[in-house]
C-alpha positions as MATLAB code, in Angstrom:
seq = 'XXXXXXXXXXXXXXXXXXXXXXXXXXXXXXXXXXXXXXXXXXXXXXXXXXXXXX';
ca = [
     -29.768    2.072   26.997;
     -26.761    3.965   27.944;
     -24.198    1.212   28.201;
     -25.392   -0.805   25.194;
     -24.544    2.255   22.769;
     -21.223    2.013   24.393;
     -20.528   -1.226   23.349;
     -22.455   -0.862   20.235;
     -19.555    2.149   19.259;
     -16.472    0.356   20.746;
     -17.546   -3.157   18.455;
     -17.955   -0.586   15.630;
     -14.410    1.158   16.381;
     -12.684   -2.575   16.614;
     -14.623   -2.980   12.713;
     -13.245   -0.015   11.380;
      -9.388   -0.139   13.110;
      -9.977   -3.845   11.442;
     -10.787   -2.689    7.978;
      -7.912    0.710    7.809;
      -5.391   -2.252    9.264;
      -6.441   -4.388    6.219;
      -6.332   -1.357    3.511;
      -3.094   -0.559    4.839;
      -1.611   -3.864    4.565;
      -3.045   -4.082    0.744;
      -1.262   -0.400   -0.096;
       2.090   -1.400    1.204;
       1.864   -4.488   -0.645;
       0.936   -2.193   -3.975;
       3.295    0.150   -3.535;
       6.105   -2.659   -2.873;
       4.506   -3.935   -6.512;
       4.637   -0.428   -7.808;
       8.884   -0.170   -6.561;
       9.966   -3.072   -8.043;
       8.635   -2.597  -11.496;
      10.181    1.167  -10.844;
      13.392   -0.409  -10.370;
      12.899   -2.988  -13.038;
      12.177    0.092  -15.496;
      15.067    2.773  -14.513;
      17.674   -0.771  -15.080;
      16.239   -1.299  -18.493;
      16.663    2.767  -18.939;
      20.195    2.877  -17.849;
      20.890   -0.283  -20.409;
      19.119    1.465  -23.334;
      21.073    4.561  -22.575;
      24.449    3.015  -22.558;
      23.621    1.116  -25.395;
      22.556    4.301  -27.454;
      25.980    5.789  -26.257;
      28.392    3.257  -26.923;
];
C-alpha cells in the first residue's frame, strides 16, 4: 500500500511540474506579446509628440 502511494504522488508531481512548465511557457510568450505592442505604442507616442512640437 505504502509504495504504490509513492508512486501515485511522484506521477502526480511529474503532472503538475508538466502543467506550471506549460503556463510558464504561455506567460512569457504573453508578456513578449504584451512588450512589443508597448514598444510599438511609446514609437507612435514619441512621433505624435514631435509632430505636435514641430
Amino acid at each position: 500500500m505504502r509504495r504504490s502511494m509513492g508512486k501515485d504522488f511522484s506521477e502526480w508531481l511529474v503532472v503538475l511540474a508538466a502543467a506550471a512548465e506549460s503556463t510558464y511557457r504561455r506567460l512569457n510568450v504573453r508578456r513578449d506579446e504584451i512588450d512589443k505592442s508597448l514598444h510599438e505604442l511609446r514609437k507612435k507616442q514619441r512621433a505624435l509628440k514631435a509632430y505636435r512640437f514641430s
